Each structure stands twice: as structure tokens, then as C-alpha cells.
PDB file of C-alpha atoms in Angstrom:
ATOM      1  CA  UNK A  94     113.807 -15.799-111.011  1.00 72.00           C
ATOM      2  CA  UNK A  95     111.459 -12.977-110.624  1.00 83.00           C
ATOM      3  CA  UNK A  96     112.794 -12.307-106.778  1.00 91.00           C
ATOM      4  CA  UNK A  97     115.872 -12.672-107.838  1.00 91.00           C
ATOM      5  CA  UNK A  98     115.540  -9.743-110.633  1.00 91.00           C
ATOM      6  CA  UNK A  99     113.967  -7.853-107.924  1.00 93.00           C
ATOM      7  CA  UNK A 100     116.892  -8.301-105.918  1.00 94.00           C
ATOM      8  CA  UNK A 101     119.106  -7.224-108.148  1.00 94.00           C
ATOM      9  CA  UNK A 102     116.650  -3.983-109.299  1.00 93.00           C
ATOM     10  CA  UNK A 103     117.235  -3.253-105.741  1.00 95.00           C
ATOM     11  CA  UNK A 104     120.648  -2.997-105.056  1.00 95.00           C
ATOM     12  CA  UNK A 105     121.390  -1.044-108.558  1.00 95.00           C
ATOM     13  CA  UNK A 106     118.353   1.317-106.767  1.00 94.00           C
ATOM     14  CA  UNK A 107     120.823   1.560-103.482  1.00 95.00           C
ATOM     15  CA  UNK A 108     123.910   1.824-105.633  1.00 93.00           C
ATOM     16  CA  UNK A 109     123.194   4.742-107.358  1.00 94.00           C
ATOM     17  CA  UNK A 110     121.583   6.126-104.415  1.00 94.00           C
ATOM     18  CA  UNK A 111     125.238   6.887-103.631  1.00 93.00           C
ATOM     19  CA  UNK A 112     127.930   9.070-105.286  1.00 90.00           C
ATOM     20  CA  UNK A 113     130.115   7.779-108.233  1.00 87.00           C
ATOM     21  CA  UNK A 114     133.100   6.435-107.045  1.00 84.00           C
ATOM     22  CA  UNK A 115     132.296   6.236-103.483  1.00 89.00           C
ATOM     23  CA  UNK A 116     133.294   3.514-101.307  1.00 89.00           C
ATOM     24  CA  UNK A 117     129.718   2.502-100.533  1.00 92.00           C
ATOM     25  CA  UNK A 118     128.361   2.425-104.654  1.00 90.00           C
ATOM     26  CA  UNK A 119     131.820   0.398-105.373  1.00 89.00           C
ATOM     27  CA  UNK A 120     130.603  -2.121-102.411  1.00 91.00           C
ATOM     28  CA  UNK A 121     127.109  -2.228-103.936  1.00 92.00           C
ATOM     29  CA  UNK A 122     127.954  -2.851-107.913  1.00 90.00           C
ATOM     30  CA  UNK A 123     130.057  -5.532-107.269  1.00 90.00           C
ATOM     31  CA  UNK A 124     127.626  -7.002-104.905  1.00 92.00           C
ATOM     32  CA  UNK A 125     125.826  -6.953-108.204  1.00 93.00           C
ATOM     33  CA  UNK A 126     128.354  -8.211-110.626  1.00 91.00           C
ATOM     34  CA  UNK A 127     128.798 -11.515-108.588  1.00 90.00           C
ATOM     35  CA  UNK A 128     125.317 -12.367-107.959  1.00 92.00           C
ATOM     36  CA  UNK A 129     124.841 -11.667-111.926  1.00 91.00           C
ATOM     37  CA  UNK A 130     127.632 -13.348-112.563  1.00 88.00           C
ATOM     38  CA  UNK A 131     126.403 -17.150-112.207  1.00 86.00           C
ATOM     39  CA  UNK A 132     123.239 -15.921-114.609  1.00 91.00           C
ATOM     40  CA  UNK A 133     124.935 -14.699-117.728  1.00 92.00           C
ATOM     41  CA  UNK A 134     125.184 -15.993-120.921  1.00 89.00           C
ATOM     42  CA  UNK A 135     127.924 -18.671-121.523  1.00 90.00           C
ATOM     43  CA  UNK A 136     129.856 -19.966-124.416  1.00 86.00           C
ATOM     44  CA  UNK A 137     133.313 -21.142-124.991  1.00 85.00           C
ATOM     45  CA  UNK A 138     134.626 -19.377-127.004  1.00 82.00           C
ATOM     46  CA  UNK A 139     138.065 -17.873-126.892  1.00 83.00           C
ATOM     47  CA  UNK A 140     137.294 -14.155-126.976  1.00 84.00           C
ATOM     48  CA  UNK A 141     134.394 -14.818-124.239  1.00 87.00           C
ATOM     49  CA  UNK A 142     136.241 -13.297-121.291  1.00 87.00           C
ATOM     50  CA  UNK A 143     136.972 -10.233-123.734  1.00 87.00           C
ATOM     51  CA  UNK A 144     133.755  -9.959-123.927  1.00 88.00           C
ATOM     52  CA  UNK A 145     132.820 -10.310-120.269  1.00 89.00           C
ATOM     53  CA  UNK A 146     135.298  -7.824-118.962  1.00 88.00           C
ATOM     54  CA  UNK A 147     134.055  -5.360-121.561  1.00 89.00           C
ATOM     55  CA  UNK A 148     130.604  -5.742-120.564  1.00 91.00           C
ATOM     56  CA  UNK A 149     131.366  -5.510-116.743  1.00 90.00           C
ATOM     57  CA  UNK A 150     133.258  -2.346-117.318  1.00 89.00           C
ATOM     58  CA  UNK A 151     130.126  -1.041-119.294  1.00 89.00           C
ATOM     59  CA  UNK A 152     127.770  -2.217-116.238  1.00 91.00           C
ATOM     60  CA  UNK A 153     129.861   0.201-114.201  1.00 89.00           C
ATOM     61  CA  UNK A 154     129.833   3.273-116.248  1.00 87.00           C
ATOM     62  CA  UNK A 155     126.299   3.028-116.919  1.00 89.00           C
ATOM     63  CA  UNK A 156     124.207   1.201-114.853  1.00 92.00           C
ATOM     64  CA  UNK A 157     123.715   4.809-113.135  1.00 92.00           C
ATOM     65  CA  UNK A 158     125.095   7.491-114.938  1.00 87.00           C
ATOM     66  CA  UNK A 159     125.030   6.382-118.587  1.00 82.00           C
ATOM     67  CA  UNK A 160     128.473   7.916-119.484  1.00 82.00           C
ATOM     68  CA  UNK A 161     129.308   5.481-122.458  1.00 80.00           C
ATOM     69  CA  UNK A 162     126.013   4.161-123.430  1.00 80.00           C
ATOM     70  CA  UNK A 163     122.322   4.044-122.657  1.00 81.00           C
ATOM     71  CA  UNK A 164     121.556   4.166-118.835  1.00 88.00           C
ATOM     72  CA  UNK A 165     120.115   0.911-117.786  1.00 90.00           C
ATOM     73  CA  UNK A 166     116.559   1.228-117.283  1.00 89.00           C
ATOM     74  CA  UNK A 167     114.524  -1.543-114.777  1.00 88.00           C
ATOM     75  CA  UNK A 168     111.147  -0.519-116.989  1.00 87.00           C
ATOM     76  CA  UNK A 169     112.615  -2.465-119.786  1.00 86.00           C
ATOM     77  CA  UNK A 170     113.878  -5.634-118.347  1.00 88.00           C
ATOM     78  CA  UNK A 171     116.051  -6.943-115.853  1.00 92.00           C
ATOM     79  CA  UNK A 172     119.704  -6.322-115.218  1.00 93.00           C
ATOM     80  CA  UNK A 173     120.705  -9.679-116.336  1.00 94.00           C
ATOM     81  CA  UNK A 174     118.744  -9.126-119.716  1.00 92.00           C
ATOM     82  CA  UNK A 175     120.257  -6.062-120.317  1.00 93.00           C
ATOM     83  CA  UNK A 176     123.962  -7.430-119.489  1.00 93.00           C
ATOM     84  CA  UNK A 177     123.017 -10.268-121.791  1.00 91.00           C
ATOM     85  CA  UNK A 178     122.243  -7.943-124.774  1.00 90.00           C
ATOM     86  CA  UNK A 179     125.579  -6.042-124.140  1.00 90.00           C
ATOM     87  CA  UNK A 180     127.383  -9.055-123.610  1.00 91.00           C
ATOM     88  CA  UNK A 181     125.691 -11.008-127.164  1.00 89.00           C
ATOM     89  CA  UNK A 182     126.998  -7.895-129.298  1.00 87.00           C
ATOM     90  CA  UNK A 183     130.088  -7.917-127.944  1.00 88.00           C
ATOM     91  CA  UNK A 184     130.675 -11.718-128.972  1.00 85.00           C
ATOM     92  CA  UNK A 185     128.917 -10.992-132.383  1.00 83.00           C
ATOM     93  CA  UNK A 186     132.050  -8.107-132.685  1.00 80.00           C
ATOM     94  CA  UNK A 187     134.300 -10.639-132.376  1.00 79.00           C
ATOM     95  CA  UNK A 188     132.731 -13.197-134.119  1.00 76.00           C
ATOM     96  CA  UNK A 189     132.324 -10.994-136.895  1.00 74.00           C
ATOM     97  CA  UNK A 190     136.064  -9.288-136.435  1.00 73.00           C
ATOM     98  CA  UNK A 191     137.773 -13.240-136.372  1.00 68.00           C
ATOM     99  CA  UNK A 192     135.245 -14.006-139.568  1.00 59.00           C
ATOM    100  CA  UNK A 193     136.921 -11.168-141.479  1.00 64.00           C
ATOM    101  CA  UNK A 194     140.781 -11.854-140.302  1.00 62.00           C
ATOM    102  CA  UNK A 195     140.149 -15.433-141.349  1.00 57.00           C
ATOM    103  CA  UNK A 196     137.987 -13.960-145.094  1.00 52.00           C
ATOM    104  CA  UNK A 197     140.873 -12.332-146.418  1.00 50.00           C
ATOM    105  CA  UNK A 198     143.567 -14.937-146.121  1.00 50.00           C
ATOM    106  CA  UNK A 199     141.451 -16.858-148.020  1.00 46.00           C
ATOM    107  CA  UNK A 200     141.949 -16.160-152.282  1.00 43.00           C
ATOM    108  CA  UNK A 201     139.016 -15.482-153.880  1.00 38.00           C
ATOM    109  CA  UNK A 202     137.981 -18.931-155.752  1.00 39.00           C
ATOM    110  CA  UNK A 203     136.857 -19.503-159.234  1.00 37.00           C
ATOM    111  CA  UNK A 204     134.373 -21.996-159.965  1.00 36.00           C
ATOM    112  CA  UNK A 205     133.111 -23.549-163.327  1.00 39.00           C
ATOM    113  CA  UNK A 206     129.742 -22.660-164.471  1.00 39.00           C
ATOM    114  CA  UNK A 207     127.594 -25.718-166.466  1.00 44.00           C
ATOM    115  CA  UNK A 208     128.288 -23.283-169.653  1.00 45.00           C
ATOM    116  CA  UNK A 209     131.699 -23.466-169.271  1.00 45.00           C
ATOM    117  CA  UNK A 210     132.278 -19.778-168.446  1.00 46.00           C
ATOM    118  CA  UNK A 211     134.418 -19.265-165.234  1.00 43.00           C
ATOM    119  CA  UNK A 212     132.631 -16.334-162.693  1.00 41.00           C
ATOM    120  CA  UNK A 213     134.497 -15.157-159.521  1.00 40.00           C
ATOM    121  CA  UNK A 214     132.428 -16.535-156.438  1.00 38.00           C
ATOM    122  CA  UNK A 215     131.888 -13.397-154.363  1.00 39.00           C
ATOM    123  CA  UNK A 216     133.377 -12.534-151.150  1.00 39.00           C
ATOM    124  CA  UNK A 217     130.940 -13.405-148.032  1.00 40.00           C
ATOM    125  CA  UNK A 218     132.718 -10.640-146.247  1.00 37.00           C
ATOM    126  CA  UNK A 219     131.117  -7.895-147.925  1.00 42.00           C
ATOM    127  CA  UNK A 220     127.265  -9.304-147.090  1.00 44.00           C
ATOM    128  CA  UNK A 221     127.793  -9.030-143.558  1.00 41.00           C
ATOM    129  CA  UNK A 222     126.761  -5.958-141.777  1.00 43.00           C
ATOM    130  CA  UNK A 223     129.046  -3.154-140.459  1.00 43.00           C
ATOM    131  CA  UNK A 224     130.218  -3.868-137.103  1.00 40.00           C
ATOM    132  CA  UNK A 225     128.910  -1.653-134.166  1.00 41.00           C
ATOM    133  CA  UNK A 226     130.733   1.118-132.613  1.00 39.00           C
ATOM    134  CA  UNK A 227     132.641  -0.624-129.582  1.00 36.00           C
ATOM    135  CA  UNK A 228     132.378   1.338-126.071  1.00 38.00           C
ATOM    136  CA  UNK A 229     135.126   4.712-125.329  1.00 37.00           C
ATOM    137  CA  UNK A 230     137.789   3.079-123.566  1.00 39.00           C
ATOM    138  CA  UNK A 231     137.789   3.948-119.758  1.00 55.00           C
ATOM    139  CA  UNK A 232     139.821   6.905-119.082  1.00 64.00           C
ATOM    140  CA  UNK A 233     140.851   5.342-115.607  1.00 69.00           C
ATOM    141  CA  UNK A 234     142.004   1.969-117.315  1.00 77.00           C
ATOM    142  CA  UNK A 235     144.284   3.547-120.139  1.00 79.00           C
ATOM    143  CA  UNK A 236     145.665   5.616-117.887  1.00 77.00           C
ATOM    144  CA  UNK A 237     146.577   2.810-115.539  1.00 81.00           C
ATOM    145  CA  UNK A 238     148.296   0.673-118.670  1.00 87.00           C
ATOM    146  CA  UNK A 239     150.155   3.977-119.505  1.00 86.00           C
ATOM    147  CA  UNK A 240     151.392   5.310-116.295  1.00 82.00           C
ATOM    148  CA  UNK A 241     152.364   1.324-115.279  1.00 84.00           C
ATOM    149  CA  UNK A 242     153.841   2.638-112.128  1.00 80.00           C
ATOM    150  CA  UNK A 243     156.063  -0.452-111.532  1.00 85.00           C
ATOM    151  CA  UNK A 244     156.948  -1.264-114.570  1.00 89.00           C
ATOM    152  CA  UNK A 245     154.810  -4.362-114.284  1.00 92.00           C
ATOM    153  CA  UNK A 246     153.744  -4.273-117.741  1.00 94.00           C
ATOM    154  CA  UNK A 247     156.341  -3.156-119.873  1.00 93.00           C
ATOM    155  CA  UNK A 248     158.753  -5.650-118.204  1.00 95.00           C
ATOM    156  CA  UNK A 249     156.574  -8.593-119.248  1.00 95.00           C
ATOM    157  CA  UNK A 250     157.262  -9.535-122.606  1.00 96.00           C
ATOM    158  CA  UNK A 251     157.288 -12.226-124.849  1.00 95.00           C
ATOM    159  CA  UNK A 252     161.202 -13.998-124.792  1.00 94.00           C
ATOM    160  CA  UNK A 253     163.335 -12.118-127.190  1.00 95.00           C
ATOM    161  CA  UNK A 254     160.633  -9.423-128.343  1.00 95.00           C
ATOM    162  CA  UNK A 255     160.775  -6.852-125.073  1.00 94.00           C
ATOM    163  CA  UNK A 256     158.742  -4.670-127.738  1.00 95.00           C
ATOM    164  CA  UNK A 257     155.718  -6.839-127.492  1.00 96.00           C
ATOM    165  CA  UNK A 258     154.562  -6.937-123.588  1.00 96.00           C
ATOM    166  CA  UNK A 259     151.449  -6.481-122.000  1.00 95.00           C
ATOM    167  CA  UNK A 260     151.080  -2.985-122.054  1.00 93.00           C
ATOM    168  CA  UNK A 261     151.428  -2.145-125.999  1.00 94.00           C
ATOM    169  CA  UNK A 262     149.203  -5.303-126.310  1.00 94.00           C
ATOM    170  CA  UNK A 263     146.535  -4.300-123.534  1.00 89.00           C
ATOM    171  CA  UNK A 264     146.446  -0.800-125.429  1.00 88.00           C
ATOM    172  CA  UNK A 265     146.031  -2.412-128.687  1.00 89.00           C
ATOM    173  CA  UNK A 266     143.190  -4.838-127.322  1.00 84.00           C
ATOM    174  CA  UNK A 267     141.591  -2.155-126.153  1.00 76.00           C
ATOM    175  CA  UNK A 268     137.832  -1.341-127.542  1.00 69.00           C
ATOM    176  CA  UNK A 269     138.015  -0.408-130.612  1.00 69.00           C
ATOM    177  CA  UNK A 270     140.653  -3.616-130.814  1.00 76.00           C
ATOM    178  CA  UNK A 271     143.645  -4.031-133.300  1.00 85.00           C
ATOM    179  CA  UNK A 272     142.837  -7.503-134.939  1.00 88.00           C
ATOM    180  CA  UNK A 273     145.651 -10.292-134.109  1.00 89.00           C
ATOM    181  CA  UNK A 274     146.222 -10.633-137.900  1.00 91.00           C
ATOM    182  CA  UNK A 275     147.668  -6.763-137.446  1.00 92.00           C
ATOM    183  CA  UNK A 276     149.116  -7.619-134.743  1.00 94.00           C
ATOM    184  CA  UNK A 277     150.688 -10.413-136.126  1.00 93.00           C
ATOM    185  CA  UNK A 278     151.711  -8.778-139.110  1.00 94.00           C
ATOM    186  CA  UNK A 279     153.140  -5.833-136.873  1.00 94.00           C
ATOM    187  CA  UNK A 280     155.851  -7.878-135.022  1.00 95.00           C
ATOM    188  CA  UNK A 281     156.191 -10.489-137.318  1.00 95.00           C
ATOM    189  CA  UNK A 282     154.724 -13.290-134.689  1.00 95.00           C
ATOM    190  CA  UNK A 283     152.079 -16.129-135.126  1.00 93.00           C
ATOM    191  CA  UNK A 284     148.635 -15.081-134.048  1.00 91.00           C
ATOM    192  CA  UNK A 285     148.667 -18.087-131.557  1.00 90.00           C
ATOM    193  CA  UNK A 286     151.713 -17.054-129.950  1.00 93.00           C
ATOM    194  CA  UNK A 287     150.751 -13.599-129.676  1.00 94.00           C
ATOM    195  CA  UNK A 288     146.801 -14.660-128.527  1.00 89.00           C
ATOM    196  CA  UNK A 289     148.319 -17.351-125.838  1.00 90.00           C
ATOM    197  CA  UNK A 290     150.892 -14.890-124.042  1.00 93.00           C
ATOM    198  CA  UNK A 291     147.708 -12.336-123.939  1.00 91.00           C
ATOM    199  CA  UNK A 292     145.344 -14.941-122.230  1.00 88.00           C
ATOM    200  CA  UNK A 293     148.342 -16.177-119.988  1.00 91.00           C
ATOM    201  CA  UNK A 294     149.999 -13.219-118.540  1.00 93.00           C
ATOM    202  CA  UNK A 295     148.288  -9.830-119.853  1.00 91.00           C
ATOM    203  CA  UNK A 296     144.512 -10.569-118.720  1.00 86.00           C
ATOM    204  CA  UNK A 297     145.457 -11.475-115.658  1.00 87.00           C
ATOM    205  CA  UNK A 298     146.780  -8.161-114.478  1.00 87.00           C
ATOM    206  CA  UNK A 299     143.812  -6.727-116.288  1.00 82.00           C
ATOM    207  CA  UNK A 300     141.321  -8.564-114.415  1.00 80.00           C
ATOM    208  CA  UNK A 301     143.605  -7.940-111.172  1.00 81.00           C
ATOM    209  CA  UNK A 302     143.196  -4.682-111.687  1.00 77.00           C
ATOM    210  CA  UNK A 303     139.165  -4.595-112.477  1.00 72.00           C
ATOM    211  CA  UNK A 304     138.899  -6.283-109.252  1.00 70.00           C
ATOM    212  CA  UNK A 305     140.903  -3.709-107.502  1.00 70.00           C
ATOM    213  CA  UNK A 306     138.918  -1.026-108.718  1.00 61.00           C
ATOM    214  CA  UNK A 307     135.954  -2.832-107.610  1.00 58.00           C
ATOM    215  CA  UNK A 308     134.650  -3.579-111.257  1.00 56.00           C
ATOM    216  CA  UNK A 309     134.734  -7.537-110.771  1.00 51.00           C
TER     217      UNK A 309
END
């Protein structure tokens, strides 16, 4: 384990050795992101590859430069520790985002005390902590979803609702995200049918696209 974090400590050395952008650091980091790959954490979770691609994007803006975040640093741990930090809050997010869209569609209860008095049980919503500021979107991904040269994006749609295709919904998902029960509430669709027809056909093109631009 310890070679292979040297490894790794190595190639983020050579990467940023080189310019942003250039062919040669885009070779390097994702020389990096599939050798990390097969040590991050894991869960199953249905927001996990949300997570993931938000934490690869991160890796990319600041593994050198720092330009959304702190600027990874080798004297405090490995790259795969760091990723794993990134990649834990992000799932807490939307743990803690899916916790709060399921809280309040659920009536506050009353429950009868032994005196006979009834007392409102408080809402468990408003003991958890304040979610953390997500990561600035990339400039170079929202401009790609709103340029969508061919049309790719707008033209894919769920049947009957042309107003709710992959690129309002990859916008909306964005960091900070929309929740699904605004979404939902928005176009007047189920949050499963909305959720599936994101996992089926918009991440796709978004993870097509990271791996174009080298970030997967």
C-alpha cells in the first residue's frame, strides 16, 4: 500500500510539473484517476456515482492548482485519503439532502404523554447540522450543457415532457443541486421517474463527456 501511495505521490508530482490543460498533465491525472479508482471508498447507494463524478472533477481542479478548494497536499496523507474525505462529504450531502426531502413529507406526529397531555414530537430535521458548501460548478462543464452544440441534450427528453431533458436536468443537478422533490414538484413528475431517466440517459453523456475531457 505504501508503494502504491508513493506511486501515486509521484505522478500528481509529474502532473503538475506540466501546464494546466496541457496534453501531457491531462495524460498524467487520469493515469491517476484509474489507478485510484479500484481504491476508493464504495457503497451502493443511489447517489454514489454523483458523488464520484463530483469528486473526480474536484481531483482535477485541485490536485495542483487549488482553484475550488484546498490544494492537495502529500504531507498530510495520501491521494486516496484525501479523495476519500472529499468523496465521504459528498455522500453525507446527499444523505443529509434525501433525509430532509423525505422529513418534510412526513406530518409532524403527536404522541400521548403518561399525564395525559399531548406534546408535539420535534422535528429530527432541525438537529442535524447545516450542510457544507458544495464545490463552484466547472465553468468548462456548464458551458458545455449550455452551448449543447448538437442538440444532444435538449432533444432527449422524457416522452411527452420535451421541457424536462437532460440539459435543464444536468443544470439543475449541478453542485449546489435542486432536490428531486423540487424537481418533482416543478414538472409535476414522480421523483422515480424523474431520478431513473437521469441515471439512464443524462449521466451517461455526462460521464462521456468527463472522459473526453480527460477527467475519468
Amino acid at each position: 500500500m505504501a508503494e502504491f501511495d508513493e506511486q501515486l505521490r509521484c505522478l500528481v508530482a509529474q502532473a503538475c510539473g506540466h501546464s494546466p490543460g496541457s496534453p501531457q498533465r491531462q495524460k498524467l491525472l487520469t493515469q491517476i484517476i484509474r489507478l485510484s479508482s479500484r481504491r476508493l471508498w464504495r457503497e451502493s447507494t443511489p447517489y454514489y456515482q454523483d458523488a464520484l463524478q463530483q469528486t473526480w472533477l474536484y481531483f482535477c481542479r485541485n490536485v495542483c492548482e487549488g482553484l475550488t478548494g484546498q490544494i492537495y497536499d502529500p504531507t498530510h496523507g495520501s491521494v486516496i485519503t484525501w479523495l476519500n474525505a472529499y468523496l465521504k462529504r459528498r455522500l453525507q450531502d446527499f444523505y443529509l439532502n434525501q433525509y430532509r426531502e423525505q422529513a418534510v413529507t412526513v406530518p409532524h406526529k403527536v404522541w400521548q404523554s403518561g399525564s395525559g397531555r399531548n406534546s408535539e414530537i420535534s422535528d429530527p430535521i432541525d438537529n442535524l447540522p447545516a450542510t457544507p458548501q458544495a464545490p463552484p460548478i466547472l465553468e468548462n462543464l456548464e458551458i458545455w450543457v449550455k452551448t449543447d452544440a448538437n442538440g444532444e441534450l435538449r432533444n432527449t427528453h422524457i416522452k411527452g415532457h420535451p421541457e424536462v431533458n437532460c440539459q435543464v436536468l444536468i443544470l439543475k443537478r449541478l453542485p449546489p443541486e435542486v432536490s428531486w422533490k423540487e424537481l418533482s414538484e416543478t414538472f409535476g413528475l414522480p421523483i422515480p421517474t424523474l431520478s431513473s431517466f437521469y441515471q439512464r440517459q443524462c449521466l451517461p453523456r455526462l460521464r462521456k463527456f468527463a472522459e473526453l475531457e480527460g477527467l475519468l
